[in-house]
Amino acid sequence: QSALTQPASVSASPGQSITISCTGTSSDVGGYNYVSWYQQYPRKAPKLIIYEVNKWPSGVSNRFSGSKSGNTASLTISGLQPEDEADYYCCSFAGGSNLVFGGGTKLTVL
Amino acid sequence: EVQLVESGGDLVQPGGSLRLSCAASEFAFGAFWMAWVRQAPGKGLEWVANIKGDGREKDHVDSVKGRFTISRDNAKNSLYLQMNSLTAEDMAVYYCARDLGWGRIDLWGQGTLVTVSS
């Protein structure tokens, strides 16, 4: 049950696109198409933005998109906006009823 | 309003115990898996435990097995986390959450802070 690996930080300018990676193992990310992504503002609860690798919950912008290749999942945010500045966490199903999160990535919109 | 409200967070000494509660409102509580997720100060999210709607299946992260127990009372629309033998590593904000399955957590509480210190 080791945490998934994410870059600590990424940054880009408004209007640009960024991709955050999330690397696990064949026991979690690589073994199931059950990767979700969460956005979290400081001192707020997380918000689901992607589930089952590439599906959007109702009300979430399609500027957020997800993908997966092997043991690595990715979140892409296109057309960056200032309000996208937040922490982002990946999460994978890991068998049984276990879940494992990534360490989080701080996105700075310059 | 559909919501989750946690309570029970407090300052506790190392080795002590605490019981967290989560009150669910305006949805069919007993139909859903529920989970506890924690976040240590300045750190990332960590799944702690989850429990099936009927309470018959549950699991905990290895680091809390034997010390923490998740439970629920569907008649009271409530979720609980009994925490024993607390250590400094357990200090965190604990979130109650509704899990639609396989990590699709669509509803979160506001969190309750557990501080472990002498």
XYZ file of N, CA and C in Angstrom:
684
model
N 0.817 -1.196 0.000
C 0.000 0.000 0.000
C 0.856 1.253 0.000
N 1.838 1.327 -0.901
C 2.662 2.506 -1.024
C 1.933 3.562 -1.831
N 2.146 4.827 -1.469
C 1.505 5.930 -2.174
C 1.933 5.948 -3.637
N 1.019 6.360 -4.497
C 1.336 6.540 -5.902
C 2.264 7.742 -6.044
N 3.070 7.749 -7.097
C 4.082 8.795 -7.273
C 3.605 9.882 -8.217
N 3.562 11.097 -7.709
C 3.212 12.280 -8.501
C 4.340 13.297 -8.382
N 4.495 14.165 -9.395
C 5.451 15.264 -9.225
C 4.963 16.194 -8.133
N 5.893 16.761 -7.376
C 5.502 17.629 -6.266
C 4.836 18.902 -6.744
N 5.291 19.418 -7.880
C 4.736 20.677 -8.360
C 4.849 20.775 -9.867
N 3.946 21.524 -10.447
C 3.991 21.906 -11.850
C 3.524 23.343 -11.936
N 3.946 24.030 -12.990
C 3.505 25.405 -13.184
C 3.392 25.716 -14.664
N 2.526 26.637 -14.993
C 2.338 27.063 -16.367
C 1.563 28.370 -16.362
N 1.501 28.985 -17.503
C 0.800 30.261 -17.647
C -0.646 30.048 -18.051
N -1.499 31.028 -17.795
C -2.899 30.917 -18.233
C -2.984 30.626 -19.727
N -3.908 29.762 -20.085
C -4.115 29.389 -21.475
C -3.301 28.189 -21.924
N -2.237 27.883 -21.206
C -1.418 26.725 -21.554
C -2.050 25.440 -21.028
N -1.417 24.315 -21.380
C -1.865 23.013 -20.897
C -0.773 22.379 -20.055
N -1.183 21.589 -19.084
C -0.224 20.838 -18.271
C -0.709 19.406 -18.123
N 0.230 18.527 -17.831
C -0.089 17.126 -17.572
C 0.601 16.704 -16.288
N -0.174 16.077 -15.411
C 0.338 15.554 -14.144
C 0.338 14.039 -14.225
N 1.470 13.437 -13.946
C 1.568 11.985 -13.995
C 1.322 11.365 -12.630
N 0.954 10.105 -12.647
C 0.651 9.354 -11.427
C 1.108 7.920 -11.665
N 2.197 7.533 -11.040
C 2.793 6.224 -11.312
C 2.593 5.266 -10.150
N 2.087 4.101 -10.486
C 1.878 3.075 -9.483
C 2.509 1.775 -9.918
N 1.804 0.696 -9.654
C 2.296 -0.631 -9.996
C 1.196 -1.430 -10.683
N 1.513 -2.663 -11.032
C 0.518 -3.536 -11.642
C -0.546 -3.967 -10.637
N -0.309 -3.691 -9.349
C -1.275 -4.032 -8.311
C -2.315 -2.938 -8.090
N -2.072 -1.792 -8.659
C -3.042 -0.709 -8.518
C -3.325 -0.056 -9.872
N -2.600 0.990 -10.222
C -2.898 1.718 -11.474
C -2.916 0.778 -12.678
N -1.912 -0.044 -12.797
C -1.795 -0.905 -13.971
C -2.772 -2.061 -14.008
N -3.336 -2.398 -12.856
C -4.188 -3.569 -12.780
C -5.668 -3.309 -12.971
N -6.065 -2.059 -12.894
C -7.484 -1.723 -12.958
C -7.692 -0.402 -13.685
N -8.831 -0.269 -14.324
C -9.186 1.021 -14.925
C -10.037 1.827 -13.941
N -9.497 1.960 -12.745
C -10.195 2.667 -11.686
C -9.259 3.710 -11.058
N -8.890 4.671 -11.869
C -8.085 5.792 -11.397
C -8.980 7.021 -11.360
N -8.927 7.723 -10.251
C -9.687 8.957 -10.109
C -8.738 10.090 -9.761
N -9.211 11.304 -9.986
C -8.419 12.499 -9.695
C -9.256 13.474 -8.877
N -8.576 14.143 -7.948
C -9.227 15.086 -7.051
C -8.495 16.414 -7.068
N -9.282 17.470 -6.988
C -8.767 18.831 -6.882
C -9.024 19.300 -5.456
N -8.030 19.927 -4.828
C -8.207 20.410 -3.465
C -7.624 21.805 -3.314
N -8.470 22.726 -2.860
C -8.018 24.062 -2.508
C -7.589 24.053 -1.040
N -6.732 25.004 -0.656
C -6.257 25.042 0.736
C -7.402 25.070 1.741
N -7.294 24.212 2.738
C -8.255 24.142 3.849
C -9.675 23.789 3.387
N -9.769 23.152 2.235
C -11.061 22.692 1.727
C -11.023 21.186 1.499
N -12.198 20.585 1.430
C -12.278 19.165 1.116
C -11.963 18.934 -0.358
N -11.442 17.779 -0.695
C -11.179 17.458 -2.106
C -12.469 17.405 -2.919
N -12.308 17.558 -4.229
C -13.429 17.479 -5.167
C -13.057 16.512 -6.282
N -13.944 15.591 -6.589
C -13.735 14.630 -7.668
C -13.821 15.327 -9.018
N -12.794 15.159 -9.857
C -12.817 15.760 -11.184
C -12.714 14.727 -12.317
N -12.206 13.564 -12.045
C -12.123 12.480 -13.028
C -12.299 11.155 -12.279
N -13.044 10.220 -12.866
C -13.131 8.884 -12.297
C -13.027 7.843 -13.411
N -12.721 6.631 -13.034
C -12.542 5.525 -13.990
C -11.681 5.969 -15.172
N -10.553 6.522 -14.842
C -9.477 6.960 -15.760
C -9.829 8.218 -16.535
N -11.007 8.235 -17.173
C -11.262 9.333 -18.107
C -12.728 9.780 -18.161
N -13.463 9.583 -17.094
C -14.870 9.990 -17.072
C -15.045 11.234 -16.206
N -15.987 12.087 -16.606
C -16.242 13.316 -15.885
C -17.480 13.193 -14.994
N -17.360 13.602 -13.750
C -18.579 13.747 -12.934
C -19.397 14.906 -13.497
N -20.667 14.912 -13.212
C -21.531 15.988 -13.652
C -21.015 17.331 -13.155
N -20.964 18.312 -14.054
C -20.590 19.658 -13.664
C -19.111 19.973 -13.744
N -18.293 18.981 -14.053
C -16.848 19.220 -14.148
C -16.485 19.599 -15.578
N -15.644 20.599 -15.700
C -15.246 21.092 -17.009
C -14.498 20.034 -17.816
N -14.749 20.019 -19.145
C -14.027 19.086 -20.003
C -12.624 19.585 -20.338
N -12.195 20.673 -19.685
C -10.786 21.069 -19.781
C -9.912 20.082 -19.000
N -10.534 19.328 -18.117
C -9.829 18.282 -17.383
C -10.029 16.956 -18.135
N -8.952 16.243 -18.372
C -9.071 14.939 -19.023
C -8.065 13.966 -18.428
N -8.415 12.690 -18.473
C -7.553 11.672 -17.895
C -7.213 10.587 -18.896
N -6.094 9.924 -18.646
C -5.670 8.814 -19.489
C -4.808 7.875 -18.661
N -4.480 6.727 -19.252
C -3.636 5.753 -18.560
C -2.873 4.923 -19.575
N -1.617 4.645 -19.242
C -0.801 3.743 -20.041
C 0.041 2.909 -19.089
N -0.197 1.626 -19.098
C 0.542 0.758 -18.185
C 0.298 1.127 -16.741
N 1.376 1.341 -16.006
C 1.268 1.659 -14.588
C 1.198 3.158 -14.302
N 1.058 3.976 -15.340
C 1.032 5.424 -15.161
C -0.257 6.033 -15.704
N -0.908 6.796 -14.842
C -2.086 7.557 -15.237
C -1.691 9.021 -15.357
N -2.479 9.766 -16.096
C -2.169 11.180 -16.305
C -3.433 12.018 -16.268
N -3.285 13.223 -15.739
C -4.339 14.230 -15.758
C -3.839 15.397 -16.592
N -4.613 15.782 -17.590
C -4.267 16.940 -18.410
C -5.293 18.032 -18.170
N -4.804 19.232 -17.958
C -5.666 20.402 -17.831
C -5.311 21.331 -18.977
N -6.285 21.591 -19.840
C -6.046 22.459 -20.982
C -6.634 23.840 -20.725
N -6.114 24.830 -21.450
C -6.622 26.186 -21.298
C -6.599 26.649 -19.848
N -5.433 26.539 -19.212
C -5.317 26.841 -17.784
C -5.945 28.177 -17.427
N -6.636 28.169 -16.297
C -7.251 29.379 -15.750
C -6.720 29.605 -14.340
N -6.734 30.832 -13.875
C -6.204 31.111 -12.527
C -6.856 30.246 -11.445
N -8.138 29.959 -11.596
C -8.839 29.167 -10.573
C -8.448 27.689 -10.580
N -7.632 27.275 -11.537
C -7.144 25.895 -11.543
C -5.992 25.701 -10.562
N -5.477 26.814 -10.034
C -4.372 26.710 -9.072
C -4.865 26.031 -7.810
N -4.328 24.845 -7.556
C -4.798 23.992 -6.462
C -3.846 22.797 -6.356
N -4.141 21.933 -5.399
C -3.442 20.651 -5.301
C -4.272 19.584 -5.991
N -3.581 18.655 -6.668
C -4.262 17.582 -7.389
C -3.728 16.234 -6.918
N -4.672 15.318 -6.673
C -4.330 13.992 -6.174
C -4.921 12.918 -7.076
N -4.123 11.926 -7.405
C -4.663 10.751 -8.068
C -5.003 9.710 -7.007
N -5.855 8.786 -7.391
C -6.288 7.725 -6.489
C -6.549 6.486 -7.344
N -6.114 5.338 -6.876
C -6.353 4.101 -7.612
C -6.959 3.033 -6.722
N -7.860 2.264 -7.287
C -8.317 1.048 -6.639
C -7.125 0.099 -6.601
N -6.999 -0.639 -5.470
C -5.822 -1.501 -5.305
C -6.208 -2.914 -4.887
N -7.397 -3.337 -5.262
C -7.819 -4.691 -4.944
C -8.576 -4.769 -3.637
N -9.424 -5.775 -3.512
C -10.259 -5.898 -2.319
C -11.169 -4.693 -2.266
N -11.075 -3.926 -1.213
C -11.761 -2.630 -1.199
C -10.757 -1.517 -0.890
N -9.472 -1.824 -1.130
C -8.406 -0.865 -0.821
C -8.285 0.231 -1.865
N -7.949 1.420 -1.400
C -7.638 2.542 -2.263
C -6.261 3.072 -1.889
N -5.578 3.642 -2.883
C -4.294 4.279 -2.614
C -4.248 5.612 -3.339
N -3.788 6.652 -2.643
C -3.684 7.983 -3.215
C -2.245 8.287 -3.604
N -2.110 9.258 -4.497
C -0.806 9.805 -4.799
C -0.415 10.837 -3.761
N 0.854 11.265 -3.822
C 1.348 12.226 -2.854
C 0.877 13.648 -3.084
N 0.278 13.895 -4.239
C -0.252 15.226 -4.528
C 0.693 16.070 -5.359
N 0.115 16.915 -6.190
C 0.866 17.840 -7.037
C 0.298 19.237 -6.883
N 1.162 20.180 -6.566
C 0.731 21.562 -6.438
C 0.848 22.246 -7.799
N -0.263 22.722 -8.328
C -0.292 23.417 -9.600
C -0.282 24.921 -9.355
N 0.698 25.574 -9.939
C 0.779 27.028 -9.875
C 0.501 27.605 -11.260
N -0.454 28.515 -11.328
C -0.766 29.207 -12.576
C -0.076 30.564 -12.508
N 0.963 30.701 -13.336
C 1.847 31.864 -13.236
C 1.155 33.169 -13.660
N -30.324 19.426 2.242
C -29.063 19.438 1.495
C -28.319 18.139 1.737
N -27.817 17.543 0.651
C -26.986 16.345 0.773
C -25.644 16.734 1.396
N -25.317 16.169 2.536
C -24.070 16.544 3.184
C -23.608 15.507 4.196
N -22.334 15.630 4.540
C -21.708 14.834 5.587
C -21.086 15.785 6.588
N -21.323 15.540 7.862
C -20.783 16.409 8.908
C -20.062 15.556 9.944
N -18.743 15.768 10.022
C -17.939 15.015 10.982
C -17.904 15.714 12.340
N -17.649 14.932 13.364
C -17.446 15.470 14.711
C -16.571 14.499 15.484
N -16.077 14.972 16.633
C -15.313 14.106 17.507
C -13.819 14.355 17.522
N -13.316 15.156 16.578
C -11.894 15.459 16.587
C -11.503 16.228 17.848
N -10.302 15.957 18.344
C -9.895 16.566 19.613
C -8.400 16.405 19.803
N -7.897 16.991 20.871
C -6.513 16.789 21.291
C -6.479 15.576 22.200
N -5.612 14.620 21.873
C -5.516 13.395 22.675
C -4.041 13.068 22.885
N -3.741 12.451 24.005
C -2.360 12.073 24.297
C -1.955 10.816 23.537
N -0.672 10.665 23.239
C -0.209 9.412 22.607
C -0.657 8.213 23.427
N -1.147 7.203 22.715
C -1.664 6.017 23.371
C -3.141 6.104 23.702
N -3.723 7.265 23.492
C -5.125 7.464 23.823
C -6.072 6.989 22.739
N -7.366 7.181 23.011
C -8.418 6.742 22.089
C -9.349 7.894 21.753
N -10.009 7.758 20.610
C -10.956 8.770 20.160
C -11.950 8.100 19.237
N -13.190 8.573 19.246
C -14.197 8.062 18.322
C -14.722 9.214 17.477
N -14.541 9.093 16.178
C -15.068 10.078 15.252
C -16.448 9.646 14.773
N -17.302 10.638 14.531
C -18.636 10.376 14.002
C -18.853 11.197 12.746
N -19.741 10.717 11.930
C -20.102 11.420 10.695
C -21.603 11.263 10.488
N -22.298 12.384 10.429
C -23.745 12.366 10.223
C -24.058 12.671 8.768
N -24.826 11.780 8.145
C -25.205 11.931 6.742
C -26.621 12.484 6.636
N -26.825 13.339 5.630
C -28.140 13.951 5.455
C -28.597 13.892 4.011
N -29.875 13.672 3.840
C -30.575 13.847 2.558
C -30.124 12.899 1.450
N -29.680 11.706 1.800
C -29.477 10.670 0.783
C -29.625 9.304 1.444
N -29.796 8.285 0.638
C -30.039 6.932 1.137
C -28.744 6.337 1.679
N -28.407 6.738 2.881
C -27.114 6.397 3.485
C -26.795 4.903 3.397
N -27.741 4.074 3.715
C -27.489 2.640 3.769
C -27.207 1.998 2.423
N -27.382 2.720 1.356
C -27.163 2.165 0.018
C -25.726 2.357 -0.462
N -24.926 3.070 0.295
C -23.608 3.466 -0.187
C -22.458 2.941 0.664
N -21.355 2.593 -0.016
C -20.080 2.434 0.683
C -19.704 3.803 1.261
N -19.084 3.782 2.426
C -18.591 4.989 3.061
C -17.129 4.793 3.437
N -16.403 5.895 3.553
C -14.969 5.804 3.809
C -14.499 6.912 4.745
N -13.356 6.679 5.339
C -12.611 7.712 6.053
C -11.292 7.914 5.304
N -10.987 9.175 5.045
C -9.737 9.565 4.398
C -9.093 10.625 5.279
N -7.796 10.535 5.498
C -7.140 11.507 6.375
C -6.053 12.279 5.638
N -5.709 13.424 6.214
C -4.681 14.278 5.633
C -3.881 14.906 6.772
N -2.650 14.448 6.924
C -1.756 15.013 7.934
C -1.404 16.447 7.546
N -1.057 17.276 8.524
C -0.753 18.682 8.228
C 0.298 18.840 7.136
N -0.058 19.556 6.078
C 0.863 19.803 4.984
C 1.174 18.600 4.114
N 0.430 17.514 4.305
C 0.702 16.276 3.562
C -0.457 15.915 2.642
N -0.323 14.770 1.988
C -1.322 14.329 1.036
C -2.448 13.522 1.667
N -3.362 13.093 0.815
C -4.508 12.311 1.261
C -4.098 10.858 1.478
N -4.720 10.231 2.454
C -4.487 8.811 2.716
C -5.818 8.134 3.027
N -6.159 7.115 2.255
C -7.333 6.304 2.550
C -7.087 5.546 3.860
N -8.073 5.595 4.760
C -7.938 4.949 6.065
C -8.769 3.673 6.157
N -10.032 3.768 5.743
C -10.923 2.614 5.879
C -12.180 2.841 5.069
N -12.865 1.741 4.729
C -14.177 1.875 4.130
C -15.066 0.713 4.552
N -16.362 0.898 4.325
C -17.345 -0.067 4.790
C -18.521 -0.102 3.822
N -18.984 -1.286 3.536
C -20.101 -1.483 2.618
C -21.391 -0.953 3.238
N -22.379 -0.722 2.382
C -23.636 -0.155 2.835
C -24.315 -0.927 3.951
N -24.275 -2.249 3.875
C -24.922 -3.056 4.911
C -23.989 -3.356 6.081
N -22.763 -2.853 6.018
C -21.803 -3.024 7.100
C -21.097 -4.360 7.125
N -21.410 -5.243 6.193
C -20.875 -6.608 6.236
C -19.468 -6.743 5.676
N -19.031 -5.763 4.922
C -17.655 -5.770 4.419
C -16.979 -4.475 4.831
N -15.742 -4.601 5.280
C -14.985 -3.427 5.660
C -13.511 -3.730 5.504
N -12.716 -2.683 5.355
C -11.275 -2.858 5.270
C -10.590 -1.603 5.795
N -9.336 -1.781 6.198
C -8.546 -0.702 6.761
C -7.148 -0.715 6.151
N -6.538 0.445 6.057
C -5.154 0.510 5.595
C -4.263 -0.208 6.614
N -3.196 -0.805 6.132
C -2.355 -1.623 7.006
C -1.871 -0.873 8.251
N -1.569 0.397 8.120
C -0.977 1.158 9.221
C -1.927 1.356 10.402
N -3.217 1.099 10.205
C -4.167 1.279 11.308
C -4.852 -0.026 11.704
N -4.573 -1.099 10.981
C -5.213 -2.378 11.303
C -4.885 -2.796 12.733
N -5.899 -3.235 13.460
C -5.725 -3.612 14.850
C -5.861 -2.459 15.811
N -5.859 -1.231 15.316
C -6.005 -0.049 16.167
C -7.288 0.734 15.868
N -7.651 0.838 14.578
C -8.831 1.597 14.177
C -9.910 0.626 13.714
N -11.167 1.011 13.922
C -12.291 0.210 13.442
C -13.368 1.118 12.877
N -13.727 0.879 11.629
C -14.819 1.612 11.004
C -16.120 0.859 11.268
N -17.190 1.625 11.481
C -18.499 1.002 11.679
C -19.567 1.990 11.244
N -20.803 1.526 11.193
C -21.901 2.400 10.784
C -23.188 1.979 11.472
N -24.097 2.931 11.590
C -25.437 2.684 12.105
C -26.400 3.281 11.095
N -26.952 2.457 10.233
C -27.807 2.972 9.162
C -29.116 3.554 9.702
N -29.555 3.093 10.843
C -30.772 3.644 11.439
C -30.563 5.095 11.876
N -29.310 5.434 12.169
C -28.977 6.791 12.585
C -28.271 7.581 11.490
N -28.162 6.979 10.291
C -27.457 7.643 9.178
C -26.076 8.132 9.614
N -25.370 7.276 10.301
C -24.098 7.682 10.887
C -22.971 6.704 10.607
N -21.790 7.259 10.425
C -20.558 6.512 10.212
C -19.630 6.830 11.383
N -18.825 5.834 11.768
C -17.937 6.021 12.915
C -16.530 5.517 12.604
N -15.569 6.058 13.354
C -14.207 5.535 13.321
C -13.689 5.510 14.754
N -13.548 4.305 15.296
C -12.967 4.142 16.630
C -11.460 4.051 16.474
N -10.748 4.934 17.137
C -9.298 5.000 17.004
C -8.651 4.757 18.368
N -7.849 3.708 18.457
C -7.152 3.372 19.699
C -5.643 3.440 19.495
N -4.905 3.472 20.591
C -3.438 3.476 20.554
C -2.906 4.533 19.584
N -3.419 5.730 19.705
C -3.052 6.807 18.772
C -1.596 7.214 18.925
N -0.979 7.527 17.810
C 0.403 8.022 17.781
C 0.446 9.348 17.041
N 1.609 9.977 17.073
C 1.774 11.262 16.388
C 1.516 11.122 14.882
N 1.786 9.940 14.344
C 1.574 9.710 12.909
C 0.096 9.685 12.534
N -0.780 9.596 13.511
C -2.228 9.600 13.249
C -2.810 11.007 13.264
N -2.004 11.984 13.612
C -2.486 13.361 13.669
C -2.810 13.844 12.254
N -4.069 14.275 12.051
C -4.523 14.630 10.709
C -5.930 15.207 10.767
N -6.342 15.778 9.650
C -7.757 16.046 9.425
C -8.367 14.773 8.866
N -9.446 14.321 9.470
C -10.122 13.104 9.031
C -11.405 13.488 8.306
N -11.500 13.047 7.056
C -12.682 13.307 6.238
C -13.559 12.061 6.164
N -14.834 12.276 6.319
C -15.848 11.263 6.038
C -16.224 11.422 4.566
N -16.433 10.316 3.863
C -16.671 10.424 2.431
C -17.589 9.325 1.937
N -18.346 9.644 0.895
C -19.209 8.660 0.235
C -18.484 8.114 -0.987
N -18.331 6.802 -1.051
C -17.571 6.155 -2.120
C -18.537 5.411 -3.036
N -18.664 5.875 -4.254
C -19.553 5.218 -5.218
C -18.955 3.919 -5.743
N -17.718 3.668 -5.401
C -17.078 2.413 -5.800
C -15.763 2.658 -6.481
N -14.777 1.871 -6.143
C -13.479 1.881 -6.813
C -12.802 3.248 -6.821
N -12.961 3.984 -5.708
C -12.273 5.255 -5.580
C -13.026 6.440 -6.140
N -14.249 6.242 -6.535
C -15.065 7.360 -7.036
C -15.773 7.987 -5.853
N -15.070 8.885 -5.151
C -15.586 9.518 -3.936
C -16.229 10.834 -4.319
N -17.549 10.883 -4.231
C -18.265 12.029 -4.792
C -18.767 13.016 -3.753
N -18.674 12.669 -2.482
C -19.188 13.546 -1.433
C -18.243 13.470 -0.245
N -17.826 14.639 0.240
C -16.881 14.733 1.348
C -17.463 15.613 2.452
N -17.112 15.309 3.683
C -17.421 16.209 4.775
C -16.396 17.338 4.824
N -16.538 18.173 5.822
C -15.616 19.313 5.962
C -14.345 18.930 6.707
N -14.354 17.763 7.330
C -13.174 17.286 8.041
C -13.203 17.613 9.522
N -12.568 16.773 10.321
C -12.426 17.008 11.755
C -10.977 16.732 12.133
N -10.394 17.617 12.934
C -8.967 17.565 13.240
C -8.691 16.716 14.469
N -7.787 15.768 14.297
C -7.301 14.954 15.411
C -5.857 15.348 15.687
N -5.612 15.805 16.895
C -4.265 16.197 17.296
C -3.773 15.226 18.359
N -2.612 14.644 18.137
C -2.036 13.697 19.094
C -0.762 14.326 19.663
N -0.821 14.679 20.922
C 0.312 15.354 21.544
C 0.202 15.266 23.056
N 1.342 15.226 23.708
C 1.361 15.207 25.173
C 1.482 16.628 25.717
